[in-house]
mmCIF file of C-alpha atoms in Angstrom:
data_model
loop_
_atom_site.group_PDB
_atom_site.id
_atom_site.type_symbol
_atom_site.label_atom_id
_atom_site.label_comp_id
_atom_site.label_asym_id
_atom_site.label_seq_id
_atom_site.Cartn_x
_atom_site.Cartn_y
_atom_site.Cartn_z
ATOM 1 C CA GLY F 1 143.449 86.748 21.484
ATOM 2 C CA ASN F 2 143.576 89.254 24.296
ATOM 3 C CA SER F 3 143.184 88.207 27.901
ATOM 4 C CA VAL F 4 143.432 89.708 31.379
ATOM 5 C CA THR F 5 144.296 87.764 34.517
ATOM 6 C CA GLN F 6 143.845 89.321 37.926
ATOM 7 C CA MET F 7 144.317 87.930 41.379
ATOM 8 C CA GLU F 8 141.390 86.036 42.745
ATOM 9 C CA GLY F 9 139.571 87.378 45.703
ATOM 10 C CA PRO F 10 138.047 88.005 47.948
ATOM 11 C CA VAL F 11 140.582 90.317 49.559
ATOM 12 C CA THR F 12 139.839 91.443 53.111
ATOM 13 C CA LEU F 13 141.864 94.217 54.723
ATOM 14 C CA SER F 14 141.697 96.431 57.763
ATOM 15 C CA GLU F 15 141.340 100.167 57.347
ATOM 16 C CA GLU F 16 144.654 101.937 56.578
ATOM 17 C CA ALA F 17 146.277 98.740 55.273
ATOM 18 C CA PHE F 18 148.262 98.659 52.017
ATOM 19 C CA LEU F 19 146.481 97.258 48.976
ATOM 20 C CA THR F 20 147.870 95.459 45.941
ATOM 21 C CA ILE F 21 145.693 93.765 43.340
ATOM 22 C CA ASN F 22 147.750 92.028 40.671
ATOM 23 C CA CYS F 23 146.838 92.206 36.990
ATOM 24 C CA THR F 24 148.692 90.708 34.037
ATOM 25 C CA TYR F 25 147.640 90.715 30.422
ATOM 26 C CA THR F 26 148.184 89.087 27.055
ATOM 27 C CA ALA F 27 147.717 91.261 24.001
ATOM 28 C CA THR F 28 149.205 92.034 20.633
ATOM 29 C CA GLY F 29 150.583 95.451 19.965
ATOM 30 C CA TYR F 30 150.198 98.259 22.465
ATOM 31 C CA PRO F 31 146.896 98.090 24.330
ATOM 32 C CA SER F 32 145.565 100.731 26.697
ATOM 33 C CA LEU F 33 145.064 99.495 30.254
ATOM 34 C CA PHE F 34 142.302 100.357 32.701
ATOM 35 C CA TRP F 35 141.108 99.749 36.224
ATOM 36 C CA TYR F 36 137.348 99.959 36.731
ATOM 37 C CA VAL F 37 135.575 99.880 40.107
ATOM 38 C CA GLN F 38 132.067 98.598 40.818
ATOM 39 C CA TYR F 39 130.472 99.668 44.098
ATOM 40 C CA PRO F 40 127.642 97.497 45.447
ATOM 41 C CA GLY F 41 124.496 97.717 43.341
ATOM 42 C CA GLU F 42 126.059 100.046 40.768
ATOM 43 C CA GLY F 43 127.567 99.926 37.307
ATOM 44 C CA LEU F 44 131.277 100.084 36.606
ATOM 45 C CA GLN F 45 133.140 103.374 36.645
ATOM 46 C CA LEU F 46 136.627 104.170 35.466
ATOM 47 C CA LEU F 47 139.160 104.412 38.298
ATOM 48 C CA LEU F 48 142.348 105.048 36.302
ATOM 49 C CA LYS F 49 144.011 104.292 33.000
ATOM 50 C CA ALA F 50 147.368 104.224 31.195
ATOM 51 C CA THR F 51 147.821 104.352 27.445
ATOM 52 C CA LYS F 52 151.511 103.557 26.930
ATOM 53 C CA ALA F 53 154.398 101.748 28.556
ATOM 54 C CA ASP F 54 155.725 103.246 31.811
ATOM 55 C CA ASP F 55 152.684 105.518 32.170
ATOM 56 C CA LYS F 56 151.301 105.717 35.689
ATOM 57 C CA GLY F 57 147.570 106.152 36.143
ATOM 58 C CA SER F 58 146.346 107.577 39.452
ATOM 59 C CA ASN F 59 143.069 108.601 41.049
ATOM 60 C CA LYS F 60 141.627 108.777 44.583
ATOM 61 C CA GLY F 61 144.919 107.544 46.064
ATOM 62 C CA PHE F 62 145.063 104.494 43.765
ATOM 63 C CA GLU F 63 147.960 104.007 41.350
ATOM 64 C CA ALA F 64 148.954 101.562 38.635
ATOM 65 C CA THR F 65 151.964 101.551 36.297
ATOM 66 C CA TYR F 66 151.898 100.106 32.774
ATOM 67 C CA ARG F 67 154.822 97.622 32.701
ATOM 68 C CA LYS F 68 155.297 96.265 29.213
ATOM 69 C CA GLU F 69 158.322 94.126 30.146
ATOM 70 C CA THR F 70 156.261 92.153 32.669
ATOM 71 C CA THR F 71 152.878 92.708 30.926
ATOM 72 C CA SER F 72 151.436 93.920 34.222
ATOM 73 C CA PHE F 73 149.254 96.729 35.555
ATOM 74 C CA HIS F 74 149.013 96.142 39.308
ATOM 75 C CA LEU F 75 146.679 98.335 41.357
ATOM 76 C CA GLU F 76 148.022 99.815 44.626
ATOM 77 C CA LYS F 77 146.804 102.064 47.386
ATOM 78 C CA GLY F 78 148.821 103.016 50.423
ATOM 79 C CA SER F 79 145.990 103.265 52.939
ATOM 80 C CA VAL F 80 142.563 101.812 52.191
ATOM 81 C CA GLN F 81 139.293 103.058 53.641
ATOM 82 C CA VAL F 82 136.008 101.305 54.336
ATOM 83 C CA SER F 83 134.548 103.256 51.402
ATOM 84 C CA ASP F 84 136.990 101.472 49.031
ATOM 85 C CA SER F 85 135.061 98.224 49.481
ATOM 86 C CA ALA F 86 134.042 97.261 45.944
ATOM 87 C CA VAL F 87 134.838 94.949 43.047
ATOM 88 C CA TYR F 88 137.860 96.005 40.975
ATOM 89 C CA PHE F 89 138.252 95.042 37.313
ATOM 90 C CA CYS F 90 141.399 95.236 35.240
ATOM 91 C CA ALA F 91 140.735 95.713 31.516
ATOM 92 C CA LEU F 92 142.425 96.456 28.227
ATOM 93 C CA THR F 93 141.507 97.658 24.788
ATOM 94 C CA ASN F 94 142.989 96.312 21.611
ATOM 95 C CA SER F 95 145.397 98.387 19.675
ATOM 96 C CA GLY F 96 144.634 98.820 16.014
ATOM 97 C CA GLY F 97 141.341 98.388 14.221
ATOM 98 C CA SER F 98 139.092 97.152 17.021
ATOM 99 C CA ASN F 99 140.348 99.238 19.912
ATOM 100 C CA TYR F 100 136.883 100.208 21.016
ATOM 101 C CA LYS F 101 136.313 96.844 22.722
ATOM 102 C CA LEU F 102 137.262 96.190 26.350
ATOM 103 C CA THR F 103 138.534 92.823 27.577
ATOM 104 C CA PHE F 104 137.944 92.426 31.315
ATOM 105 C CA GLY F 105 139.489 90.329 34.032
ATOM 106 C CA LYS F 106 137.130 88.413 36.300
ATOM 107 C CA GLY F 107 137.169 91.039 39.035
ATOM 108 C CA THR F 108 138.515 91.108 42.596
ATOM 109 C CA LEU F 109 136.210 91.736 45.529
ATOM 110 C CA LEU F 110 137.791 93.972 48.167
ATOM 111 C CA THR F 111 136.301 94.294 51.640
ATOM 112 C CA VAL F 112 137.784 96.819 54.046
ATOM 113 C CA ASN F 113 136.877 96.452 57.713
ATOM 114 C CA PRO F 114 136.961 99.335 60.216
ATOM 115 C CA ASN X 1 123.140 115.104 32.516
ATOM 116 C CA ALA X 2 121.779 111.632 33.237
ATOM 117 C CA GLY X 3 124.616 109.696 31.520
ATOM 118 C CA VAL X 4 123.628 106.119 30.654
ATOM 119 C CA THR X 5 120.217 104.988 31.871
ATOM 120 C CA GLN X 6 118.807 101.459 31.787
ATOM 121 C CA THR X 7 115.328 100.115 32.370
ATOM 122 C CA PRO X 8 114.057 98.034 34.034
ATOM 123 C CA LYS X 9 116.296 97.555 37.077
ATOM 124 C CA PHE X 10 114.933 94.101 37.831
ATOM 125 C CA ARG X 11 112.895 91.600 35.876
ATOM 126 C CA ILE X 12 111.788 88.009 36.259
ATOM 127 C CA LEU X 13 110.879 86.121 33.081
ATOM 128 C CA LYS X 14 109.479 82.693 32.442
ATOM 129 C CA ILE X 15 111.260 80.379 30.000
ATOM 130 C CA GLY X 16 110.256 81.253 26.438
ATOM 131 C CA GLN X 17 109.082 84.794 27.160
ATOM 132 C CA SER X 18 110.576 87.768 25.381
ATOM 133 C CA MET X 19 111.566 91.213 26.557
ATOM 134 C CA THR X 20 113.546 94.312 25.620
ATOM 135 C CA LEU X 21 116.134 95.891 27.866
ATOM 136 C CA GLN X 22 116.260 99.615 27.251
ATOM 137 C CA CYS X 23 119.428 101.724 27.186
ATOM 138 C CA THR X 24 119.675 105.467 26.568
ATOM 139 C CA GLN X 25 122.632 107.827 26.735
ATOM 140 C CA ASP X 26 122.533 111.614 26.591
ATOM 141 C CA MET X 27 126.235 112.253 25.960
ATOM 142 C CA ASN X 28 126.092 112.004 22.149
ATOM 143 C CA HIS X 29 128.514 109.064 22.166
ATOM 144 C CA ASN X 30 128.987 107.116 18.953
ATOM 145 C CA TYR X 31 129.969 103.809 20.537
ATOM 146 C CA MET X 32 127.555 101.748 22.607
ATOM 147 C CA TYR X 33 127.861 98.275 24.132
ATOM 148 C CA TRP X 34 125.902 95.574 25.887
ATOM 149 C CA TYR X 35 127.621 93.322 28.435
ATOM 150 C CA ARG X 36 126.459 90.552 30.699
ATOM 151 C CA GLN X 37 128.030 89.942 34.080
ATOM 152 C CA ASP X 38 127.908 86.483 35.593
ATOM 153 C CA PRO X 39 129.226 85.817 39.124
ATOM 154 C CA GLY X 40 133.003 85.407 39.170
ATOM 155 C CA MET X 41 133.240 85.709 35.398
ATOM 156 C CA GLY X 42 133.836 89.371 34.686
ATOM 157 C CA LEU X 43 131.958 91.012 31.832
ATOM 158 C CA LYS X 44 131.300 89.489 28.440
ATOM 159 C CA LEU X 45 130.464 91.612 25.396
ATOM 160 C CA ILE X 46 127.147 90.691 23.773
ATOM 161 C CA TYR X 47 126.750 93.290 21.015
ATOM 162 C CA TYR X 48 128.180 96.675 20.198
ATOM 163 C CA SER X 49 127.490 99.585 17.883
ATOM 164 C CA VAL X 50 129.841 102.153 16.375
ATOM 165 C CA GLY X 51 127.055 104.506 15.316
ATOM 166 C CA ALA X 52 123.394 104.749 14.411
ATOM 167 C CA GLY X 53 122.441 101.976 12.004
ATOM 168 C CA ILE X 54 125.615 99.932 12.630
ATOM 169 C CA THR X 55 125.749 96.978 15.011
ATOM 170 C CA ASP X 56 127.976 93.935 15.372
ATOM 171 C CA LYS X 57 128.299 90.795 17.461
ATOM 172 C CA GLY X 58 130.524 90.501 20.484
ATOM 173 C CA GLU X 59 131.686 87.359 22.291
ATOM 174 C CA VAL X 60 128.302 85.969 23.364
ATOM 175 C CA PRO X 61 125.557 87.142 20.944
ATOM 176 C CA ASN X 62 123.442 83.961 20.752
ATOM 177 C CA GLY X 63 119.897 84.479 21.986
ATOM 178 C CA TYR X 64 120.036 88.276 21.706
ATOM 179 C CA ASN X 65 119.345 90.955 19.122
ATOM 180 C CA VAL X 66 119.991 94.687 18.998
ATOM 181 C CA SER X 67 119.111 97.717 16.943
ATOM 182 C CA ARG X 68 120.501 101.263 16.822
ATOM 183 C CA SER X 69 118.103 103.609 15.069
ATOM 184 C CA THR X 70 119.295 106.714 16.931
ATOM 185 C CA THR X 71 122.540 107.837 18.554
ATOM 186 C CA GLU X 72 120.880 107.849 21.976
ATOM 187 C CA ASP X 73 119.170 104.444 22.148
ATOM 188 C CA PHE X 74 120.527 100.911 21.986
ATOM 189 C CA PRO X 75 117.884 98.347 23.071
ATOM 190 C CA LEU X 76 118.724 94.687 23.655
ATOM 191 C CA ARG X 77 116.078 92.101 22.735
ATOM 192 C CA LEU X 78 115.699 88.615 24.200
ATOM 193 C CA GLU X 79 113.321 86.599 22.019
ATOM 194 C CA LEU X 80 113.035 83.242 23.800
ATOM 195 C CA ALA X 81 114.314 83.574 27.341
ATOM 196 C CA ALA X 82 116.347 80.680 28.733
ATOM 197 C CA PRO X 83 117.713 80.067 32.262
ATOM 198 C CA SER X 84 121.237 80.546 30.864
ATOM 199 C CA GLN X 85 120.332 84.203 30.275
ATOM 200 C CA THR X 86 119.942 84.844 33.992
ATOM 201 C CA SER X 87 122.533 87.550 34.563
ATOM 202 C CA VAL X 88 123.127 91.229 35.199
ATOM 203 C CA TYR X 89 123.156 93.256 31.987
ATOM 204 C CA PHE X 90 125.107 96.468 31.584
ATOM 205 C CA CYS X 91 124.901 99.005 28.820
ATOM 206 C CA ALA X 92 127.849 101.314 28.193
ATOM 207 C CA SER X 93 128.830 104.110 25.842
ATOM 208 C CA SER X 94 132.066 105.729 24.723
ATOM 209 C CA PRO X 95 132.845 108.910 22.809
ATOM 210 C CA LEU X 96 135.738 107.501 20.867
ATOM 211 C CA GLU X 97 137.793 104.459 20.078
ATOM 212 C CA GLY X 98 139.890 103.038 22.877
ATOM 213 C CA GLY X 99 138.501 105.508 25.337
ATOM 214 C CA GLU X 100 136.736 105.352 28.646
ATOM 215 C CA GLN X 101 133.415 103.557 28.644
ATOM 216 C CA PHE X 102 130.557 104.942 30.744
ATOM 217 C CA PHE X 103 128.289 102.317 32.265
ATOM 218 C CA GLY X 104 124.646 102.301 33.203
ATOM 219 C CA PRO X 105 123.430 100.951 36.573
ATOM 220 C CA GLY X 106 122.492 97.541 35.171
ATOM 221 C CA THR X 107 119.425 95.325 34.795
ATOM 222 C CA ARG X 108 119.194 92.180 36.907
ATOM 223 C CA LEU X 109 117.345 89.515 34.920
ATOM 224 C CA THR X 110 116.190 86.159 36.249
ATOM 225 C CA VAL X 111 114.721 83.502 33.945
ATOM 226 C CA LEU X 112 112.775 80.753 35.701
#
């Protein structure tokens, strides 16, 4: 079955530091890949996505590239802010008949200190 | 446009009690989902629906029931609450297959 593995947290950074959160996946076919963000006390919201190999998703200074050869979708940001403190989830959808279901990683808590 | 709304925000139940978690979306999405989020465990799919009148089990359906009589509403029913159902519950909707899911703010449920 499908699975998503992301680096365990928590991750603590100083403001303006570089961020990488690793995500690798196991899936059949050609899944779509997502990063969701959950701010404290809120539901999840889509941060970025990529639907095919070599696609780069980007939003709010965050980027991730769909690497089929390494089955990875690592999240990066060049300069984090205190407001980026949140839990980040990597996720994928199946390809084919049941591609409306999301499989999530366990989440990575990011804390950014001023 | 309210998006996905959930009620209540918090609830404490005693073992064996029942309750319904409400979920409504105003985006005319066909697909709706219920997840539970346990600490350090990501989200697990409980039930989902691909349209009014059609529901199916996800990964962890035991102890829950759902119905989908309208496009807008997708309530989740707990019949006999157990401590293992202590969790945060999220409802989500999506306009199409494989697309972005829009999440509600969640319901924090404690069973004592």
